[in-house]
PDB file of C-alpha atoms in Angstrom:
ATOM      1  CA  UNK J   1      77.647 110.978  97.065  1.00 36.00           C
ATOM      2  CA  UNK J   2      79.793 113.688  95.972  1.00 37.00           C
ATOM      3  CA  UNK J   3      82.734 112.284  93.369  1.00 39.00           C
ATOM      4  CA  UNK J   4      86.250 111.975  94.703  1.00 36.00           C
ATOM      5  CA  UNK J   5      89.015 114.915  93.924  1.00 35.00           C
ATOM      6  CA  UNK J   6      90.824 114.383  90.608  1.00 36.00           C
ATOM      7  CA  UNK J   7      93.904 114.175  92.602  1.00 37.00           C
ATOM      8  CA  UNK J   8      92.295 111.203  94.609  1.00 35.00           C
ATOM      9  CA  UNK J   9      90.613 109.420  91.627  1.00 36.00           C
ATOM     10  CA  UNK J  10      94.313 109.429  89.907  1.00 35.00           C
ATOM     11  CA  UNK J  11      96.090 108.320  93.246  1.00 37.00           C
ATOM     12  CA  UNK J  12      94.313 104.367  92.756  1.00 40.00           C
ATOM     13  CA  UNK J  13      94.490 104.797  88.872  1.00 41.00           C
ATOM     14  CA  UNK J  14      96.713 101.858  87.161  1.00 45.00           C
ATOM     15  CA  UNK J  15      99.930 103.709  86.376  1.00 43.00           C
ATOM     16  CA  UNK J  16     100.716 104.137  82.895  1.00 40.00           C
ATOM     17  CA  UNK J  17     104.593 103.939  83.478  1.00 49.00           C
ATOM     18  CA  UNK J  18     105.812 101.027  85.396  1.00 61.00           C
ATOM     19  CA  UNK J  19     109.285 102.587  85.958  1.00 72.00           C
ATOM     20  CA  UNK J  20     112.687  99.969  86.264  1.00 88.00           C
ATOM     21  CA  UNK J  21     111.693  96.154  87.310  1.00 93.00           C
ATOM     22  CA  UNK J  22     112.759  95.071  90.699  1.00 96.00           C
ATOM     23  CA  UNK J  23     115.594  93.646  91.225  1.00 96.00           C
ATOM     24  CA  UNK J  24     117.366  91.101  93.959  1.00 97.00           C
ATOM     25  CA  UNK J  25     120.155  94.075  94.178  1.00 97.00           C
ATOM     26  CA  UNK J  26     118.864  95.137  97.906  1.00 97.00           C
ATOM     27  CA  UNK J  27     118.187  91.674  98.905  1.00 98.00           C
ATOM     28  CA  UNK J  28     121.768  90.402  98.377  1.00 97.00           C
ATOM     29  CA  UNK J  29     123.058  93.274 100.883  1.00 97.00           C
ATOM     30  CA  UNK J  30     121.891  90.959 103.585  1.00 98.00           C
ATOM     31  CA  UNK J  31     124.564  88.213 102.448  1.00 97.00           C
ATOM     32  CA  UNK J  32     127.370  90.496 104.537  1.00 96.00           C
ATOM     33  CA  UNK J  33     124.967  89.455 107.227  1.00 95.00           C
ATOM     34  CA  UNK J  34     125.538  86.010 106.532  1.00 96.00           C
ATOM     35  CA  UNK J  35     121.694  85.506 105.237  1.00 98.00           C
ATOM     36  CA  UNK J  36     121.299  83.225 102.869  1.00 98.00           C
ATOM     37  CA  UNK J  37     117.412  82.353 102.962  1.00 98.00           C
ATOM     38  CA  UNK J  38     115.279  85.934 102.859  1.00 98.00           C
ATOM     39  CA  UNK J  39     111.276  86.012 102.831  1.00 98.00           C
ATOM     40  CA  UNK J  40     109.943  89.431 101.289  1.00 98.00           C
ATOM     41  CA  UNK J  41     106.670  89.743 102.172  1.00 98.00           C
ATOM     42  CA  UNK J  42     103.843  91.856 101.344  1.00 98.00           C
ATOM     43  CA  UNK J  43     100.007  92.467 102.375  1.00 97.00           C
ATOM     44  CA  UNK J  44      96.738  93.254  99.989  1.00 97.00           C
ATOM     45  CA  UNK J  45      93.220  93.840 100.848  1.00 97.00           C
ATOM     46  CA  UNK J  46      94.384  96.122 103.613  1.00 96.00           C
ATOM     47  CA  UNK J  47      92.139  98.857 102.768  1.00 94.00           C
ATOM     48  CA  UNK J  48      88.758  96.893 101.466  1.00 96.00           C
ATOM     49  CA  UNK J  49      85.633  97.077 102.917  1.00 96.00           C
ATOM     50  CA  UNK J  50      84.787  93.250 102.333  1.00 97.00           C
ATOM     51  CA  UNK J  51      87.176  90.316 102.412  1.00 98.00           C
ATOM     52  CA  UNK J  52      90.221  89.161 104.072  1.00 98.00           C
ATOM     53  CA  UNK J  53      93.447  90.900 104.411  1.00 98.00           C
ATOM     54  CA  UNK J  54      95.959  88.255 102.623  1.00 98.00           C
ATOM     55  CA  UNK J  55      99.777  88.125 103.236  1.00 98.00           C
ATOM     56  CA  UNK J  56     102.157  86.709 101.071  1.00 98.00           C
ATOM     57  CA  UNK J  57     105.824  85.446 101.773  1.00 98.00           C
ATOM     58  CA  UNK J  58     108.434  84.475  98.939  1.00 98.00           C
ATOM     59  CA  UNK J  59     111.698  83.145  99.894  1.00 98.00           C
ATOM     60  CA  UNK J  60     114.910  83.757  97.695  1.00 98.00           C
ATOM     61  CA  UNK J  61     118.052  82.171  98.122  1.00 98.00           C
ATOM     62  CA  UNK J  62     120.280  84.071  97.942  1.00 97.00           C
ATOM     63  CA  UNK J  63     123.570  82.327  96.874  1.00 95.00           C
ATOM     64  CA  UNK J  64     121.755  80.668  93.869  1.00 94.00           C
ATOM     65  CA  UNK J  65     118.665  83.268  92.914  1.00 91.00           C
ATOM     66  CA  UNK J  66     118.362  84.456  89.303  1.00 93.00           C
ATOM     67  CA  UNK J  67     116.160  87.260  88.319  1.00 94.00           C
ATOM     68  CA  UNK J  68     112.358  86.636  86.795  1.00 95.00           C
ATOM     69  CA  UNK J  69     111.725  88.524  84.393  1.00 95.00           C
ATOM     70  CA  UNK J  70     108.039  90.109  84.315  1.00 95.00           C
ATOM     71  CA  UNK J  71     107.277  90.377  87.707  1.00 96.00           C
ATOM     72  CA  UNK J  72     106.192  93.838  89.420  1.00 93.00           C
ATOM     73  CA  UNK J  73     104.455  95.576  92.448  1.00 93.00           C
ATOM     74  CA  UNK J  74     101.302  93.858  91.839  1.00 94.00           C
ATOM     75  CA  UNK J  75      99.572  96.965  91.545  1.00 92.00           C
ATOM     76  CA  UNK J  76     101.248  97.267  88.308  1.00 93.00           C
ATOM     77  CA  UNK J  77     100.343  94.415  86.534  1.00 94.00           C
ATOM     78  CA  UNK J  78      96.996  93.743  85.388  1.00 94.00           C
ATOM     79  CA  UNK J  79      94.567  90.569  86.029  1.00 95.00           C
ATOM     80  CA  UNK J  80      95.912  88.506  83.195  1.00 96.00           C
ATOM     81  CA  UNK J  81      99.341  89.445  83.770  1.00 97.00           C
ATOM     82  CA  UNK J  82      99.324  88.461  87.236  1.00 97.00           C
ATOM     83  CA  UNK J  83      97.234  85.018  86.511  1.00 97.00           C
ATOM     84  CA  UNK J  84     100.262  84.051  84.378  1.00 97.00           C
ATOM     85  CA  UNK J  85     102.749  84.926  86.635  1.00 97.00           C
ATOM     86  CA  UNK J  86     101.400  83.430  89.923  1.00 98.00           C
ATOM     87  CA  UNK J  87     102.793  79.976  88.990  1.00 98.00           C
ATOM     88  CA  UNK J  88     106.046  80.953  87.548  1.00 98.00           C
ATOM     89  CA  UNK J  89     106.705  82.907  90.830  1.00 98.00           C
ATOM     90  CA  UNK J  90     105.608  79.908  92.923  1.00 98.00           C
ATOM     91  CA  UNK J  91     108.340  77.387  90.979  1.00 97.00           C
ATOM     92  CA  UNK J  92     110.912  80.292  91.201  1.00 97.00           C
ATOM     93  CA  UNK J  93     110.642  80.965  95.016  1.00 98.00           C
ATOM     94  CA  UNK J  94     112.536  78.547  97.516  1.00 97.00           C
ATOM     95  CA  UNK J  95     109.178  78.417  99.305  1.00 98.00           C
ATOM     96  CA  UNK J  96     105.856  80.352  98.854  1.00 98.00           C
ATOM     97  CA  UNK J  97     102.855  81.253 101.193  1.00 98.00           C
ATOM     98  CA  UNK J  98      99.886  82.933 101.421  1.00 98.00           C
ATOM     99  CA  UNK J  99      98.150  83.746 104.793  1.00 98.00           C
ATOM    100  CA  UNK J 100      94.552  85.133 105.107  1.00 98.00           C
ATOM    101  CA  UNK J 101      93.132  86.821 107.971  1.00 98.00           C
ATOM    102  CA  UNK J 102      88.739  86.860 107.744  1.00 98.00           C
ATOM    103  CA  UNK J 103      86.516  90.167 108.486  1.00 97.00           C
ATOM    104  CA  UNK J 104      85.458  88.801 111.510  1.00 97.00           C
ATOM    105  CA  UNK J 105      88.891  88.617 112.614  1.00 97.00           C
ATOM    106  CA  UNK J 106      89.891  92.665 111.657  1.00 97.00           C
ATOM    107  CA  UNK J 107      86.808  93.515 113.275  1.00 96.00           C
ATOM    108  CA  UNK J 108      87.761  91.338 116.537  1.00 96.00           C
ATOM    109  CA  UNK J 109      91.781  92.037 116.386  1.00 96.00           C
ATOM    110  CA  UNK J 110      91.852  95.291 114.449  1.00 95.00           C
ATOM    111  CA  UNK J 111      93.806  95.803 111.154  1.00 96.00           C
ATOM    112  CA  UNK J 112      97.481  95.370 112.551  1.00 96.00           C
ATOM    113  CA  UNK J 113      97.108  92.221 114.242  1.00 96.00           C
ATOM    114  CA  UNK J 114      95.089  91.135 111.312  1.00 97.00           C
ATOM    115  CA  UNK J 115      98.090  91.647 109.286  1.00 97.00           C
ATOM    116  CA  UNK J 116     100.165  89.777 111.934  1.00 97.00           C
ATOM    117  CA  UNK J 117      97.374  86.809 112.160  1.00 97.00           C
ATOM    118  CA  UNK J 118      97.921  86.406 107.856  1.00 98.00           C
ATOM    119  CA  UNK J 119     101.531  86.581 108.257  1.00 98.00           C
ATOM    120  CA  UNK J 120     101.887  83.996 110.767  1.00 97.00           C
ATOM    121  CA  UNK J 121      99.900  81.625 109.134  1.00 97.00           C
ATOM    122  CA  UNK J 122     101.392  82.711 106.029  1.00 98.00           C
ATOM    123  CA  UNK J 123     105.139  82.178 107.924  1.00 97.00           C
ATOM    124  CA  UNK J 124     103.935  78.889 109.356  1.00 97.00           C
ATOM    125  CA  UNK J 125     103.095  77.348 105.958  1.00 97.00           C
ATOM    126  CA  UNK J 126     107.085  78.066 105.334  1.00 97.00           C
ATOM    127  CA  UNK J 127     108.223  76.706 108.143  1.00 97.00           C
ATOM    128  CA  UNK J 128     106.006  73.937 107.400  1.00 96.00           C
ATOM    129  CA  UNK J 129     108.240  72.884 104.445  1.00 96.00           C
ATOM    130  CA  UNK J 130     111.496  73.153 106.065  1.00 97.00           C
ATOM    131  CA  UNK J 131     112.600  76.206 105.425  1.00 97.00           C
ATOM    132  CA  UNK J 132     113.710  78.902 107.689  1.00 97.00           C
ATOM    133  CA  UNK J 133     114.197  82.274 106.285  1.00 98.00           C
ATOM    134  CA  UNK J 134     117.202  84.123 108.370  1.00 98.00           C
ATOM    135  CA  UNK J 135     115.718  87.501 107.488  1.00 98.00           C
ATOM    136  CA  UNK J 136     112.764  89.015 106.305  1.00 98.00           C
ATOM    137  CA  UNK J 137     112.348  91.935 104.083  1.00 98.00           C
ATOM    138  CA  UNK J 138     108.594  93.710 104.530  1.00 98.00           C
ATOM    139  CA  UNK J 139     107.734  96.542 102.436  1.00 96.00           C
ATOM    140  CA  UNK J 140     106.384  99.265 104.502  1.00 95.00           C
ATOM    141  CA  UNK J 141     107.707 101.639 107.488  1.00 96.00           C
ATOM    142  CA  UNK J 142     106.100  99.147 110.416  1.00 95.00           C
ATOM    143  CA  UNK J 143     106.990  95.887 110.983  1.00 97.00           C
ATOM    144  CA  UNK J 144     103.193  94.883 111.941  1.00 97.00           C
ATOM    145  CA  UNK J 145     104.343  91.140 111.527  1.00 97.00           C
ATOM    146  CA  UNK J 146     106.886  90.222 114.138  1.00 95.00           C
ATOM    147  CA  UNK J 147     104.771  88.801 117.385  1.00 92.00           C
ATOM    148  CA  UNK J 148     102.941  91.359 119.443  1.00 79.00           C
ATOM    149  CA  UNK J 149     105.117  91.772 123.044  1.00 68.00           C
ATOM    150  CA  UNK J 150     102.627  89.481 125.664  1.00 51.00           C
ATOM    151  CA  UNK J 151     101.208  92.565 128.396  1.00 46.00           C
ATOM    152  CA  UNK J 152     100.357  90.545 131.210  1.00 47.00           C
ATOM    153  CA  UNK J 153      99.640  87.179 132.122  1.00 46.00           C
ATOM    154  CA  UNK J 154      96.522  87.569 131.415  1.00 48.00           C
ATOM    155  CA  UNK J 155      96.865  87.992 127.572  1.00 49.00           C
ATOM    156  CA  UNK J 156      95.313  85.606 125.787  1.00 52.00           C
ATOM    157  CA  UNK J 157      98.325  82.912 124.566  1.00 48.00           C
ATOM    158  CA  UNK J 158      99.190  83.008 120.818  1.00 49.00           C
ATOM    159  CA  UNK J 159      98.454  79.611 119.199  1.00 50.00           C
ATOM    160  CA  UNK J 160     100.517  79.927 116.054  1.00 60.00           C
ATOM    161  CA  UNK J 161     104.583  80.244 116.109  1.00 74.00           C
ATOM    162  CA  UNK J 162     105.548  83.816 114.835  1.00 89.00           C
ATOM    163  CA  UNK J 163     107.480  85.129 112.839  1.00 94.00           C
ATOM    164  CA  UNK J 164     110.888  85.238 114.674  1.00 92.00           C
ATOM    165  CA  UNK J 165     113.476  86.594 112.065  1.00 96.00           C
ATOM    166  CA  UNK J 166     115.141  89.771 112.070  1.00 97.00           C
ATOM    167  CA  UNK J 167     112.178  91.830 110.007  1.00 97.00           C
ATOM    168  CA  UNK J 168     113.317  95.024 107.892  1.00 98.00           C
ATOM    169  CA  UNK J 169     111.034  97.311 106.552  1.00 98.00           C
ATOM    170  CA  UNK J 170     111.882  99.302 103.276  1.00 97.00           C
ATOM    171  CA  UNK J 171     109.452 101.564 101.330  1.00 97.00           C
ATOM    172  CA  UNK J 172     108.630 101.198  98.276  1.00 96.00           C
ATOM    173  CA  UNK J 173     109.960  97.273  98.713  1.00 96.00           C
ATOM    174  CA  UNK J 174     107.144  96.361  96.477  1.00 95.00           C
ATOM    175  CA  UNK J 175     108.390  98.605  93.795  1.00 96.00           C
ATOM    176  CA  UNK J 176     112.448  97.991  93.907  1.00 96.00           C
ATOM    177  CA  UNK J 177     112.848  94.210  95.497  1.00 97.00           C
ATOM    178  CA  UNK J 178     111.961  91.457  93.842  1.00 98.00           C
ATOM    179  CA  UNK J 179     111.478  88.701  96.639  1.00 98.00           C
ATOM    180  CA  UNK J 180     108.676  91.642  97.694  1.00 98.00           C
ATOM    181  CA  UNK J 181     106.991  92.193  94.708  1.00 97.00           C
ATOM    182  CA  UNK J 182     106.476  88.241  93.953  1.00 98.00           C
ATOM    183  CA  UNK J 183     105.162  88.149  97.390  1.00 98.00           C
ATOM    184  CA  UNK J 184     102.870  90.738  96.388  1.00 97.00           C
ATOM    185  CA  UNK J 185     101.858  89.276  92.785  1.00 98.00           C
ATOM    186  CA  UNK J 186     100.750  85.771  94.925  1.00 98.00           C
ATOM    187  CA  UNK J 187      98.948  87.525  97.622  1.00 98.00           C
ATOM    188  CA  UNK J 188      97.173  89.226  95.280  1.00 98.00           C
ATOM    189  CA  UNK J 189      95.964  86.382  93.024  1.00 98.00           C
ATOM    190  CA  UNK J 190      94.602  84.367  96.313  1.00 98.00           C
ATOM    191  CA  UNK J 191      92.767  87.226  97.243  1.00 98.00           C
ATOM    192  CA  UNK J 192      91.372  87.988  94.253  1.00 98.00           C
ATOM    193  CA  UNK J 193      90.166  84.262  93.512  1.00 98.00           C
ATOM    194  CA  UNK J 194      88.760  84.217  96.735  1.00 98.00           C
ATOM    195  CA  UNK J 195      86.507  87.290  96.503  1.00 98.00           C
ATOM    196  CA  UNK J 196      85.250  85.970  92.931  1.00 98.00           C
ATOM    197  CA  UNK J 197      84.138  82.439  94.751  1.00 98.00           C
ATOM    198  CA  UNK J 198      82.615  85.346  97.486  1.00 98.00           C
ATOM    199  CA  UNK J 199      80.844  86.700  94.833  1.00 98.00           C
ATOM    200  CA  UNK J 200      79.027  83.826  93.904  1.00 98.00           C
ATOM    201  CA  UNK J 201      77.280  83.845  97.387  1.00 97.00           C
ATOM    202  CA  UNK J 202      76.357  87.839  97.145  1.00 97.00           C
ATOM    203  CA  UNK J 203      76.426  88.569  93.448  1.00 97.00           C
ATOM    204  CA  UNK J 204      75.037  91.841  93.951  1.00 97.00           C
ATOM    205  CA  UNK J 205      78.041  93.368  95.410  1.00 97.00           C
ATOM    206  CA  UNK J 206      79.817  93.174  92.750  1.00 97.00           C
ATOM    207  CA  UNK J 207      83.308  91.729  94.649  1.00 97.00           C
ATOM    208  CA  UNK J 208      83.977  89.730  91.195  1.00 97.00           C
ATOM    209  CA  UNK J 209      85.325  93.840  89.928  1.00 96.00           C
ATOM    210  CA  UNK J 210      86.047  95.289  93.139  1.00 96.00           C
ATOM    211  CA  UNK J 211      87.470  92.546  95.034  1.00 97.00           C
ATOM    212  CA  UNK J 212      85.889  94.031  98.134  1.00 96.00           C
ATOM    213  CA  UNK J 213      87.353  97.893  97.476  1.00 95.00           C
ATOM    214  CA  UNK J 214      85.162 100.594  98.558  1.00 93.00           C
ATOM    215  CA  UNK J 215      83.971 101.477  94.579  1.00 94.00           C
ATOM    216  CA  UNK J 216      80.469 103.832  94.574  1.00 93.00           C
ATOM    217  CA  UNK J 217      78.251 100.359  93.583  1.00 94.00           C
ATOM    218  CA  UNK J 218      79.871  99.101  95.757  1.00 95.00           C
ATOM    219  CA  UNK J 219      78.692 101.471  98.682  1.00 94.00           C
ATOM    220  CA  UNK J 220      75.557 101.754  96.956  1.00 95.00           C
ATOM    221  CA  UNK J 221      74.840  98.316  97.567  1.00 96.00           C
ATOM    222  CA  UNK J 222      75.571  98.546 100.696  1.00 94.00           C
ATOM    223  CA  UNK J 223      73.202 101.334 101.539  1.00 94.00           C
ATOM    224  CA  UNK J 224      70.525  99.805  99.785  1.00 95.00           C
ATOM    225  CA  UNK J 225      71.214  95.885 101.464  1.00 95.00           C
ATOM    226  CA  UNK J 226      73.425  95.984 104.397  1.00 94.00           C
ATOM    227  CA  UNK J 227      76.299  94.603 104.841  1.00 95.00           C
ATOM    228  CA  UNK J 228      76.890  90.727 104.538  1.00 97.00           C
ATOM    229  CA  UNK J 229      79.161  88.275 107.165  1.00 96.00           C
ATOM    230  CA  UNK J 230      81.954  88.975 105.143  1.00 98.00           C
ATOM    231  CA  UNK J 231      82.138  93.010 105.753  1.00 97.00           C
ATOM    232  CA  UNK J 232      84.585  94.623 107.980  1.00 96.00           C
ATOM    233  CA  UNK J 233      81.713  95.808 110.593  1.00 94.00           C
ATOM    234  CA  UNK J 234      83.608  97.088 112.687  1.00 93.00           C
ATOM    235  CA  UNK J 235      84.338 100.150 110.040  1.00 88.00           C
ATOM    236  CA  UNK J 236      82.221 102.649 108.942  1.00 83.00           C
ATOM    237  CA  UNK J 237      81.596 101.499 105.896  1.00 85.00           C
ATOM    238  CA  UNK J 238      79.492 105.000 104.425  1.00 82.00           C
ATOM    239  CA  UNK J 239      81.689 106.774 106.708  1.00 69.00           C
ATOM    240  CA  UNK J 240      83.349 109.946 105.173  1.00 42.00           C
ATOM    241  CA  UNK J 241      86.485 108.846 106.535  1.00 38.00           C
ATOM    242  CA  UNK J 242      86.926 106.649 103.722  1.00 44.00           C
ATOM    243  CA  UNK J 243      85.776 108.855 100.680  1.00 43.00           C
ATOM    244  CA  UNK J 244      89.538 109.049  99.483  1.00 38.00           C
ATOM    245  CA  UNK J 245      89.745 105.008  99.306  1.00 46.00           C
ATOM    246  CA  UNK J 246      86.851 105.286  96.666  1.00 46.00           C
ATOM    247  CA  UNK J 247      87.784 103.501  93.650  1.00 49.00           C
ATOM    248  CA  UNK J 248      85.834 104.353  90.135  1.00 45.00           C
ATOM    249  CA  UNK J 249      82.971 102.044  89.158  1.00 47.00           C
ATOM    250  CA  UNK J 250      84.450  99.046  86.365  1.00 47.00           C
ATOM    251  CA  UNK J 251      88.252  99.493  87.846  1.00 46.00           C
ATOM    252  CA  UNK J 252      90.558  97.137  90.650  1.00 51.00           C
ATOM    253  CA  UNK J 253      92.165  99.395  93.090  1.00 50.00           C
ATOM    254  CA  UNK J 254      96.153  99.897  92.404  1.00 43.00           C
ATOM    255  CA  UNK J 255      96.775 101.383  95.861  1.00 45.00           C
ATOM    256  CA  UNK J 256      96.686  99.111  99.138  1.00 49.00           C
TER     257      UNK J 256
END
């Protein structure tokens, strides 16, 4: 396989400057709204090859909400980091949630109502504790997680209540909000303990490193074995489409 473009092979390199921490600045603009409860949310494992797409959801309040110090676009922080700050975010959020959506169901849904599947569990686990965020903040340019409009009535009926706050999307949310980012740094850590226990069942894939990201062992693996039940099938997998979501051999992916 040829090697990725320099330009590529820096694009999903850990950044050596993390720039300014996020801040609840943005956040508190929806107060004039009259919010008071906001979920920023935030998706990994979007662009693996193996593994679930995960969405997390953590709710600030915003009359009483200090700052945490520490916490970044996941992408920014490394493994360790991250470990320690997955239960400091969880006691610092109002209420916390992760939502998972399987390989079998991106391959049967496709990749955007994958992403809505994780975020309505994810949303339903908040609801679950009594809380009702009045707006959500979703980093991004598409709001992939309010509830798909019904076609006919014929559709199959949605089991699970959606997500039916005001979503706004904001780019770069990860990097400037912090309600998005600590939805980010708990999605993350799910994921990435649930691809290690994933690992024990196919060592040779190596999912322990790449957490399921399209590395060249990875691939070379997968030419050499096939793919396993917990593959997205439904991509091509060796397909050249994906050469530019390579990640080098012995590092985690920083882009998602």
């Amino acid at each position: 396989m040829p090697a990725a473009p320099a330009a590529k092979a820096r694009a999903v390199s850990k950044p050596a400057a993390r720039g300014k921490a996020p801040t609840l600045r943005h956040e508190r603009t929806f107060k004039a709204q009259g919010v008071r409860f906001l979920a920023g949310v935030d998706e990994v494992g979007r662009g693996a090859l193996a593994g679930p797409v995960s969405v997390g959801i953590a709710v600030v309040d915003l009359e009483r909400q200090k700052p945490l110090a520490g916490v970044r676009d996941s992408k920014l922080l490394s493994p360790a980091e991250r470990e320690r700050l997955d239960p400091l975010v969880r006691r610092w959020s109002v209420a916390s949630a992760v939502g998972h959506a399987s390989a079998a169901e991106i391959d049967s849904l496709g990749i955007i109502a994958a992403l809505r599947l994780a975020g309505t569990r994810a949303w339903g686990t908040i609801l679950g504790v009594g809380i009702l965020p009045e707006a959500v903040l979703l980093d991004g340019s598409h709001n992939w997680l309010s509830p798909a409009e019904q076609l006919s009535l014929f559709d199959q009926p949605v089991l699970e209540v959606g997500c039916e706050a005001p979503v706004h999307t904001k780019v770069k949310a990860d990097m400037q909000c912090l309600s998005v980012a600590a939805a980010s740094v708990i999605a993350k850590v799910e994921r990435d303990r649930m691809m290690r226990e994933l690992h024990v069942e196919y060592p040779d894939y190596g999912w322990d490193i790449n957490k399921g990201y399209a590395t060249a062992a990875h691939r070379n693996v997968l030419r050499a074995a096939g793919p396993t039940p917990y593959h997205r099938v439904s991509w091509r997998l060796l397909g050249t489409e994906l050469q530019a979501a390579d990640v080098p051999d012995g590092e985690e992916p920083y882009e998602d």
